[in-house]
Coordinates of C-alpha atoms in Angstrom, one line a residue:
M1 CA 0.4 -19.6 -18.3
I2 CA 2.3 -22.8 -17.7
L3 CA 1.3 -24.1 -14.3
K4 CA 3.7 -26.4 -12.5
K5 CA 2.6 -30.1 -12.5
H6 CA 1.3 -30.8 -9.1
Y7 CA -2.2 -31.4 -7.9
I8 CA -4.6 -29.4 -5.9
A9 CA -7.0 -31.5 -3.8
L10 CA -9.9 -29.7 -2.0
F11 CA -11.0 -32.1 0.7
P12 CA -14.5 -32.1 2.2
A13 CA -14.3 -30.1 5.4
L14 CA -16.4 -28.7 8.1
V15 CA -14.8 -25.7 9.6
M16 CA -16.0 -24.5 13.0
V17 CA -14.2 -21.6 14.6
G18 CA -16.2 -20.5 17.6
C19 CA -19.8 -19.1 17.5
T20 CA -18.9 -16.0 15.6
S21 CA -17.1 -17.6 12.7
Q22 CA -18.5 -18.5 9.3
Q23 CA -19.1 -22.3 8.9
A24 CA -18.7 -24.1 5.6
M25 CA -19.4 -27.6 4.4
Q26 CA -17.9 -28.8 1.2
K27 CA -19.2 -31.7 -0.9
P28 CA -16.7 -33.2 -3.4
S29 CA -17.6 -33.8 -7.0
K30 CA -15.8 -35.2 -10.1
P31 CA -12.4 -33.7 -10.7
V32 CA -11.8 -31.6 -13.8
R33 CA -8.5 -30.7 -15.5
Q34 CA -7.3 -27.1 -16.3
A35 CA -4.0 -27.0 -18.2
N36 CA -1.6 -29.1 -16.2
V37 CA -3.5 -28.9 -12.9
Q38 CA -6.2 -31.2 -11.6
I39 CA -8.7 -29.3 -9.6
T40 CA -11.4 -31.0 -7.6
Q41 CA -14.6 -28.9 -7.7
T42 CA -16.7 -28.6 -4.7
Q43 CA -20.1 -27.4 -3.7
T44 CA -20.0 -25.2 -0.7
I45 CA -22.9 -24.6 1.7
Q46 CA -22.2 -21.6 3.9
V47 CA -23.9 -20.8 7.2
K48 CA -23.4 -17.3 8.3
P49 CA -24.0 -16.3 11.9
T50 CA -25.9 -13.2 12.8
P51 CA -23.2 -10.5 12.9
K52 CA -22.7 -8.6 16.1
P53 CA -23.1 -4.8 15.9
A54 CA -19.8 -3.1 15.2
V55 CA -18.4 -1.1 18.1
K56 CA -16.8 2.0 16.8
P57 CA -13.5 2.9 18.5
R58 CA -13.5 6.2 20.3
P59 CA -11.4 8.8 18.5
V60 CA -8.1 9.6 20.2
A61 CA -7.6 13.3 20.8
K62 CA -4.6 14.7 19.0
P63 CA -2.0 15.9 21.6
S64 CA -1.9 19.7 21.7
Y65 CA 1.0 21.9 22.9
G66 CA 1.2 25.6 23.4
S67 CA 4.3 26.0 21.4
F68 CA 7.1 24.0 19.7
S69 CA 9.2 24.6 22.8
D70 CA 6.5 23.2 25.0
W71 CA 6.5 20.0 22.9
K72 CA 10.3 19.8 23.0
S73 CA 10.3 20.0 26.8
N74 CA 7.5 17.4 27.1
F75 CA 9.1 15.0 24.6
S76 CA 12.5 15.3 26.3
M77 CA 11.1 14.4 29.7
R78 CA 9.2 11.4 28.2
A79 CA 12.2 10.2 26.2
M80 CA 14.5 10.3 29.2
A81 CA 11.9 8.7 31.5
S82 CA 11.7 5.8 29.0
G83 CA 15.5 5.2 29.3
H84 CA 17.0 7.2 26.4
D85 CA 20.3 9.0 27.0
A86 CA 19.6 12.5 28.2
Q87 CA 22.6 14.1 26.5
T88 CA 21.7 12.5 23.1
I89 CA 18.1 13.6 23.4
R90 CA 19.0 17.2 24.4
R91 CA 21.6 17.5 21.6
L92 CA 19.2 16.1 19.0
L93 CA 16.4 18.6 20.0
D94 CA 18.9 21.5 20.0
L95 CA 19.3 20.8 16.3
A96 CA 15.6 20.7 15.6
Y97 CA 13.7 23.8 14.4
L98 CA 10.0 24.1 13.5
N99 CA 9.7 23.6 9.7
Q100 CA 6.3 24.8 8.5
Q101 CA 7.0 23.6 5.0
V102 CA 7.2 20.0 6.3
I103 CA 3.9 20.3 8.1
S104 CA 2.3 21.7 4.9
L105 CA 3.7 18.9 2.8
D106 CA 2.4 16.3 5.3
S107 CA -1.1 17.7 5.3
G108 CA -1.3 18.8 1.7
Q109 CA -3.1 17.0 -1.1
P110 CA -2.5 17.3 -4.9
E111 CA -5.2 19.2 -6.8
F112 CA -5.6 16.2 -9.2
S113 CA -5.0 12.5 -8.7
K114 CA -2.4 11.0 -11.0
M115 CA -3.0 8.5 -13.6
P116 CA -0.8 5.3 -13.4
W117 CA 1.1 6.0 -16.5
E118 CA 2.4 9.3 -15.1
Y119 CA 4.2 7.3 -12.3
V120 CA 5.5 4.8 -14.8
D121 CA 6.7 7.5 -17.2
S122 CA 8.8 9.0 -14.4
A123 CA 10.0 5.6 -13.1
V124 CA 11.4 4.5 -16.5
S125 CA 12.5 7.9 -17.9
D126 CA 15.4 7.8 -20.3
G127 CA 17.7 9.4 -17.7
R128 CA 16.8 7.0 -14.9
V129 CA 17.2 4.0 -17.1
S130 CA 20.4 4.9 -18.7
T131 CA 22.0 5.9 -15.4
G132 CA 20.6 2.8 -13.8
K133 CA 22.1 0.5 -16.4
R134 CA 25.5 2.0 -15.7
K135 CA 25.1 1.8 -12.0
F136 CA 23.7 -1.7 -12.2
A137 CA 26.7 -2.9 -14.2
E138 CA 29.1 -1.3 -11.7
Q139 CA 27.4 -3.1 -8.8
R140 CA 26.5 -6.3 -10.7
A141 CA 28.7 -8.7 -8.7
F142 CA 27.6 -7.3 -5.4
L143 CA 23.9 -7.3 -6.4
S144 CA 24.2 -10.9 -7.6
Q145 CA 25.7 -11.8 -4.2
L146 CA 22.7 -10.1 -2.5
Q147 CA 20.3 -12.0 -4.7
S148 CA 21.9 -15.3 -3.8
Q149 CA 22.0 -14.5 -0.1
Y150 CA 18.6 -12.9 0.4
G151 CA 16.6 -14.2 -2.6
V152 CA 15.6 -10.8 -3.8
N153 CA 16.0 -10.0 -7.5
A154 CA 19.1 -8.0 -8.1
E155 CA 17.3 -5.6 -10.5
I156 CA 14.6 -4.9 -8.0
I157 CA 17.2 -3.9 -5.4
A158 CA 18.7 -1.6 -8.0
A159 CA 15.4 -0.2 -9.0
I160 CA 14.5 0.8 -5.5
W161 CA 17.9 2.4 -5.2
G162 CA 17.1 4.4 -8.4
M163 CA 13.6 5.3 -7.3
E164 CA 14.5 6.4 -3.8
S165 CA 17.7 8.5 -4.4
S166 CA 18.6 8.4 -8.2
Y167 CA 21.2 5.8 -7.3
G168 CA 22.6 7.7 -4.4
A169 CA 22.8 11.1 -6.1
V170 CA 19.8 12.7 -4.3
T171 CA 19.5 11.7 -0.6
G172 CA 17.7 14.9 0.6
N173 CA 18.8 18.2 2.1
S174 CA 16.2 18.6 4.8
S175 CA 17.3 18.5 8.5
I176 CA 16.0 15.1 9.7
P177 CA 15.8 16.2 13.3
S178 CA 13.8 19.2 12.3
S179 CA 11.5 17.3 9.9
L180 CA 10.7 14.6 12.5
A181 CA 10.3 17.1 15.3
S182 CA 7.9 19.3 13.2
L183 CA 5.8 16.2 12.3
A184 CA 5.8 15.1 16.0
Y185 CA 4.6 18.5 17.1
D186 CA 1.9 19.2 14.4
G187 CA 1.8 16.3 11.9
R188 CA -0.9 13.8 11.0
R189 CA 1.0 11.0 12.8
Q190 CA 2.6 12.5 15.8
E191 CA 3.2 9.2 17.7
F192 CA 4.9 7.8 14.5
A193 CA 7.2 10.8 14.2
E194 CA 8.2 10.6 17.9
T195 CA 9.1 6.9 17.4
Q196 CA 11.3 7.9 14.5
L197 CA 13.0 10.6 16.6
L198 CA 13.7 8.1 19.4
S199 CA 15.1 5.6 16.9
L200 CA 17.3 8.3 15.4
A201 CA 18.7 8.9 18.9
S202 CA 19.4 5.2 19.2
L203 CA 21.2 5.2 15.7
L204 CA 23.3 8.2 16.8
Q205 CA 24.3 6.3 19.9
R206 CA 25.0 3.1 18.0
G207 CA 27.1 4.9 15.5
D208 CA 25.0 4.2 12.3
V209 CA 24.4 7.9 11.9
S210 CA 26.9 10.7 12.6
W211 CA 26.0 14.1 14.0
S212 CA 27.5 15.7 10.8
Q213 CA 25.3 13.6 8.5
L214 CA 21.7 14.4 9.4
D215 CA 20.2 15.6 6.1
G216 CA 17.5 13.5 4.4
S217 CA 14.0 13.8 3.0
W218 CA 11.3 16.0 4.4
A219 CA 9.5 12.9 5.8
G220 CA 12.6 11.6 7.6
G221 CA 14.0 9.2 5.0
M222 CA 17.8 8.6 5.3
G223 CA 20.5 7.6 2.9
Q224 CA 20.7 5.9 -0.5
T225 CA 17.6 3.9 -0.2
Q226 CA 15.7 6.3 2.2
F227 CA 15.1 4.2 5.2
I228 CA 13.2 5.8 8.1
P229 CA 15.1 5.6 11.4
D230 CA 13.0 2.9 13.1
T231 CA 13.2 0.6 10.1
W232 CA 16.9 1.1 9.7
L233 CA 17.4 0.3 13.4
K234 CA 15.6 -3.0 12.9
Q235 CA 16.6 -3.9 9.3
G236 CA 20.0 -2.2 8.6
V237 CA 22.9 -4.5 8.0
D238 CA 26.6 -4.0 7.4
G239 CA 26.9 -4.8 3.6
D240 CA 30.4 -3.6 3.0
G241 CA 32.0 -5.3 6.0
D242 CA 33.5 -2.2 7.6
G243 CA 31.9 -2.9 11.0
H244 CA 29.3 -0.1 10.6
R245 CA 25.7 0.1 9.3
N246 CA 25.6 3.4 7.5
P247 CA 22.5 4.2 5.3
W248 CA 24.5 6.6 3.2
A249 CA 27.0 3.9 2.3
T250 CA 26.2 2.1 -1.0
G251 CA 27.0 -1.4 0.2
D252 CA 25.0 -1.0 3.5
A253 CA 22.1 0.6 1.8
L254 CA 21.7 -2.1 -0.9
A255 CA 22.2 -5.0 1.5
S256 CA 19.8 -3.5 4.0
T257 CA 17.2 -3.1 1.2
A258 CA 17.6 -6.8 0.3
N259 CA 17.4 -7.7 3.9
Y260 CA 14.2 -5.7 4.5
L261 CA 12.4 -7.1 1.4
S262 CA 13.5 -10.6 2.4
N263 CA 12.2 -10.2 5.9
S264 CA 9.0 -8.8 4.6
G265 CA 8.2 -12.0 2.8
W266 CA 9.9 -11.9 -0.6
V267 CA 9.4 -15.2 -2.6
R268 CA 12.6 -16.3 -4.4
G269 CA 12.2 -16.6 -8.2
L270 CA 8.8 -14.9 -8.4
A271 CA 8.4 -11.7 -10.5
P272 CA 6.3 -8.9 -9.0
F273 CA 3.7 -9.1 -11.8
Y274 CA 2.9 -10.9 -15.0
E275 CA 1.0 -9.3 -17.8
V276 CA -2.0 -11.3 -19.0
R277 CA -4.7 -11.5 -21.5
I278 CA -8.4 -11.4 -20.5
P279 CA -10.9 -13.4 -22.4
A280 CA -13.9 -11.7 -24.0
S281 CA -16.5 -13.3 -21.8
F282 CA -14.7 -12.5 -18.5
D283 CA -16.5 -11.6 -15.3
Y284 CA -14.9 -8.3 -14.2
A285 CA -16.5 -8.6 -10.8
V286 CA -13.5 -10.6 -9.7
V287 CA -11.0 -7.9 -10.6
G288 CA -9.0 -7.0 -7.5
S289 CA -9.6 -10.3 -5.8
K290 CA -6.9 -12.8 -4.8
Q291 CA -7.1 -16.3 -6.3
S292 CA -4.7 -19.1 -6.8
A293 CA -2.8 -19.2 -10.1
A294 CA -4.8 -22.3 -11.0
R295 CA -8.1 -20.5 -10.4
W296 CA -7.1 -17.7 -12.7
A297 CA -6.1 -20.2 -15.4
A298 CA -9.5 -21.8 -15.0
L299 CA -11.2 -18.4 -15.5
G300 CA -9.3 -18.0 -18.8
I301 CA -6.6 -15.7 -17.7
D302 CA -3.3 -16.5 -19.5
T303 CA 0.1 -14.8 -19.2
I304 CA 1.4 -13.1 -22.4
D305 CA 4.9 -14.6 -21.9
D306 CA 5.4 -18.2 -21.2
V307 CA 6.0 -18.4 -17.4
S308 CA 5.9 -21.3 -14.9
L309 CA 3.8 -20.6 -11.8
D310 CA 3.1 -22.7 -8.8
A311 CA -0.6 -23.5 -9.0
N312 CA -1.2 -22.6 -5.4
T313 CA 0.4 -19.2 -5.5
Q314 CA -2.1 -16.5 -4.5
M315 CA -2.3 -13.7 -7.1
E316 CA -4.4 -10.6 -7.6
L317 CA -5.8 -9.4 -11.0
W318 CA -5.1 -5.7 -11.3
L319 CA -6.3 -3.4 -14.1
P320 CA -4.3 -0.2 -13.3
A321 CA -6.1 1.7 -16.1
G322 CA -9.3 -0.3 -16.4
K323 CA -10.4 -2.6 -19.2
D324 CA -8.7 -0.6 -21.9
G325 CA -5.2 -0.7 -20.3
P326 CA -2.7 -3.4 -19.3
A327 CA -4.0 -6.4 -17.3
L328 CA -1.6 -7.6 -14.6
L329 CA -1.5 -10.6 -12.4
L330 CA 0.2 -9.5 -9.2
S331 CA 2.3 -11.9 -7.1
P332 CA 3.0 -11.6 -3.4
N333 CA 6.3 -9.9 -4.2
F334 CA 4.3 -6.9 -5.6
D335 CA 2.9 -6.3 -2.1
V336 CA 6.4 -6.7 -0.6
I337 CA 7.7 -3.8 -2.7
K338 CA 4.9 -1.7 -1.1
V339 CA 6.6 -1.9 2.3
Y340 CA 8.8 0.9 0.9
N341 CA 5.8 3.0 -0.3
N342 CA 2.3 1.7 0.2
S343 CA 1.3 2.6 -3.4
S344 CA 0.5 0.2 -6.2
S345 CA 1.8 2.8 -8.7
Y346 CA 5.1 3.0 -6.9
A347 CA 5.4 -0.8 -6.9
L348 CA 4.6 -0.9 -10.6
G349 CA 7.2 1.8 -11.2
V350 CA 9.8 -0.2 -9.3
S351 CA 8.9 -3.4 -11.1
L352 CA 9.1 -1.8 -14.6
L353 CA 12.3 0.0 -13.8
G354 CA 13.8 -3.3 -12.7
K355 CA 12.8 -4.9 -16.0
A356 CA 14.4 -2.1 -17.9
L357 CA 17.7 -2.4 -15.9
A358 CA 17.7 -6.1 -16.6
G359 CA 17.3 -5.4 -20.4
Q360 CA 13.8 -6.7 -20.5
G361 CA 10.8 -5.1 -22.3
G362 CA 8.0 -3.1 -20.6
L363 CA 4.3 -3.6 -20.9
Y364 CA 2.8 -5.0 -24.1
K365 CA -0.5 -3.1 -24.0
S366 CA -0.6 0.7 -24.3
W367 CA -2.1 3.0 -21.7
P368 CA -5.4 4.8 -22.5
R369 CA -3.8 8.2 -22.3
Y370 CA -6.9 9.9 -23.4
E371 CA -8.5 9.4 -20.0
R372 CA -8.4 12.2 -17.5
P373 CA -8.3 12.1 -13.7
L374 CA -10.7 13.6 -11.2
S375 CA -9.8 16.6 -9.1
T376 CA -9.6 16.1 -5.3
V377 CA -13.0 17.9 -5.0
Q378 CA -14.5 15.6 -7.5
V379 CA -13.2 12.5 -5.8
R380 CA -14.7 13.7 -2.5
N381 CA -18.0 14.4 -4.3
L382 CA -17.9 10.9 -5.8
Q383 CA -17.2 9.3 -2.4
Q384 CA -20.1 11.1 -0.8
R385 CA -22.4 10.2 -3.6
L386 CA -21.5 6.6 -3.6
T387 CA -21.8 6.3 0.1
S388 CA -25.2 7.9 0.1
M389 CA -26.3 5.4 -2.6
G390 CA -25.3 2.4 -0.5
Y391 CA -21.8 1.9 -1.9
D392 CA -19.7 2.7 1.2
T393 CA -16.3 4.2 0.4
K394 CA -15.3 4.2 4.2
G395 CA -14.9 8.0 4.2
A396 CA -14.6 11.0 1.9
D397 CA -11.0 12.2 1.9
G398 CA -10.6 13.1 -1.7
I399 CA -8.1 10.3 -2.3
V400 CA -8.9 7.3 -4.6
G401 CA -7.9 4.3 -2.6
T402 CA -8.9 0.6 -2.5
N403 CA -12.2 1.2 -0.7
T404 CA -13.3 3.9 -3.2
R405 CA -12.3 1.8 -6.2
R406 CA -14.3 -1.2 -4.9
A407 CA -17.3 0.8 -4.1
F408 CA -17.2 2.4 -7.6
Q409 CA -16.7 -1.1 -9.1
R410 CA -20.0 -2.3 -7.4
W411 CA -21.8 0.8 -8.7
Q412 CA -20.5 0.1 -12.2
A413 CA -21.8 -3.4 -12.1
D414 CA -25.3 -2.1 -11.1
N415 CA -25.3 0.7 -13.7
G416 CA -24.4 -0.9 -17.0
Q417 CA -20.6 -0.3 -17.0
T418 CA -17.9 -2.8 -17.1
P419 CA -16.9 -3.1 -13.4
D420 CA -13.2 -2.5 -13.8
G421 CA -13.0 0.0 -10.9
F422 CA -11.2 2.6 -13.1
I423 CA -12.3 6.1 -12.0
T424 CA -12.0 8.8 -14.7
Q425 CA -13.8 11.9 -15.9
R426 CA -15.7 9.7 -18.4
S427 CA -16.5 6.7 -16.2
A428 CA -17.5 8.8 -13.1
A429 CA -19.1 11.8 -14.8
S430 CA -22.6 11.3 -13.3
L431 CA -21.1 11.0 -9.8
A432 CA -18.2 13.4 -9.6
S433 CA -20.2 16.6 -10.3
W434 CA -22.8 16.0 -7.5

């Protein structure tokens, strides 16, 4: 890891933010040098106030309607009362029918959680890469223009295009009004689905979407990069210069993707991740934390390829498959990709597909493909067991998320395992069968 030559100075400070904030006093000591970065070490004395008891929010009752028709009537009245065009709302609801399959897809869970390499294998399949290289070449000039204008890597824009619709070939065949109306009537996020319906009505009035072009994903995604209506309403741009913002038009879809990522905080010139080496004596307790690039260098983390990083850049060390798999230093751009799909595996798939489209290699270290995932029932058992032992997973939903991985990581540290947070049939055997 080649850190850029500029200096980090940590000045003595006394931070006081009200009576409920943590106070810290720092005492400077002699500076030390790590690689090309001078870091002033400090001793920190922390004074923690007595925490106030947490107040649990009252659960909000899920709206209930006697029938789908009842919901339609109620929604129509509320939409028109809020200023939406009555004719557009009525016409939109006339097109909507109750789709039980959408409701099932929304509430359903897979029997087994997926391993990260399963997502990656799909993302960089031979067909997706070969088609993508051809499409990337066809759009190279336009994608380069978008990179210059928005700062977002051309290959990342193309990779999202490939992941979301196979480069425009598969944009969905579900009725968007029916999908959103079904989710608004009996989905997990009814208010969210209603917001999307209202935004769709606004898009129809604005002319971005035509009445003859209302097919998309079962979750309401539209066009070549699968924007949901509310996001397109706010982030859609006219990329091809024809005076319209159409999510099914290639130029508009790609430009809007670049605009969305840029507005979400994309940092120009920074890759989503960098593969790294971990020293033998590494303290795995810091896995999953965010530290400056200089701090990771001081801990012995070094990138496999020679790259230049700003010493102050906050980065997260991620081991998607534990200590025996690849080790990745995630940049802020990795989190930006997740605005499309809040999944680290998705962001990794997009990142690796982007590398492939740009003619770059993939990961150096192999995946531990001998490991097996837990079933949904086993994950729920593990969550309940961890919580009962004092390692709170913040719920038992059968899904391995950040809270569950962190709780398991703490359990590993206390029970003789390397605390890499990787949950498998082997590492969680004593917890998952409870």
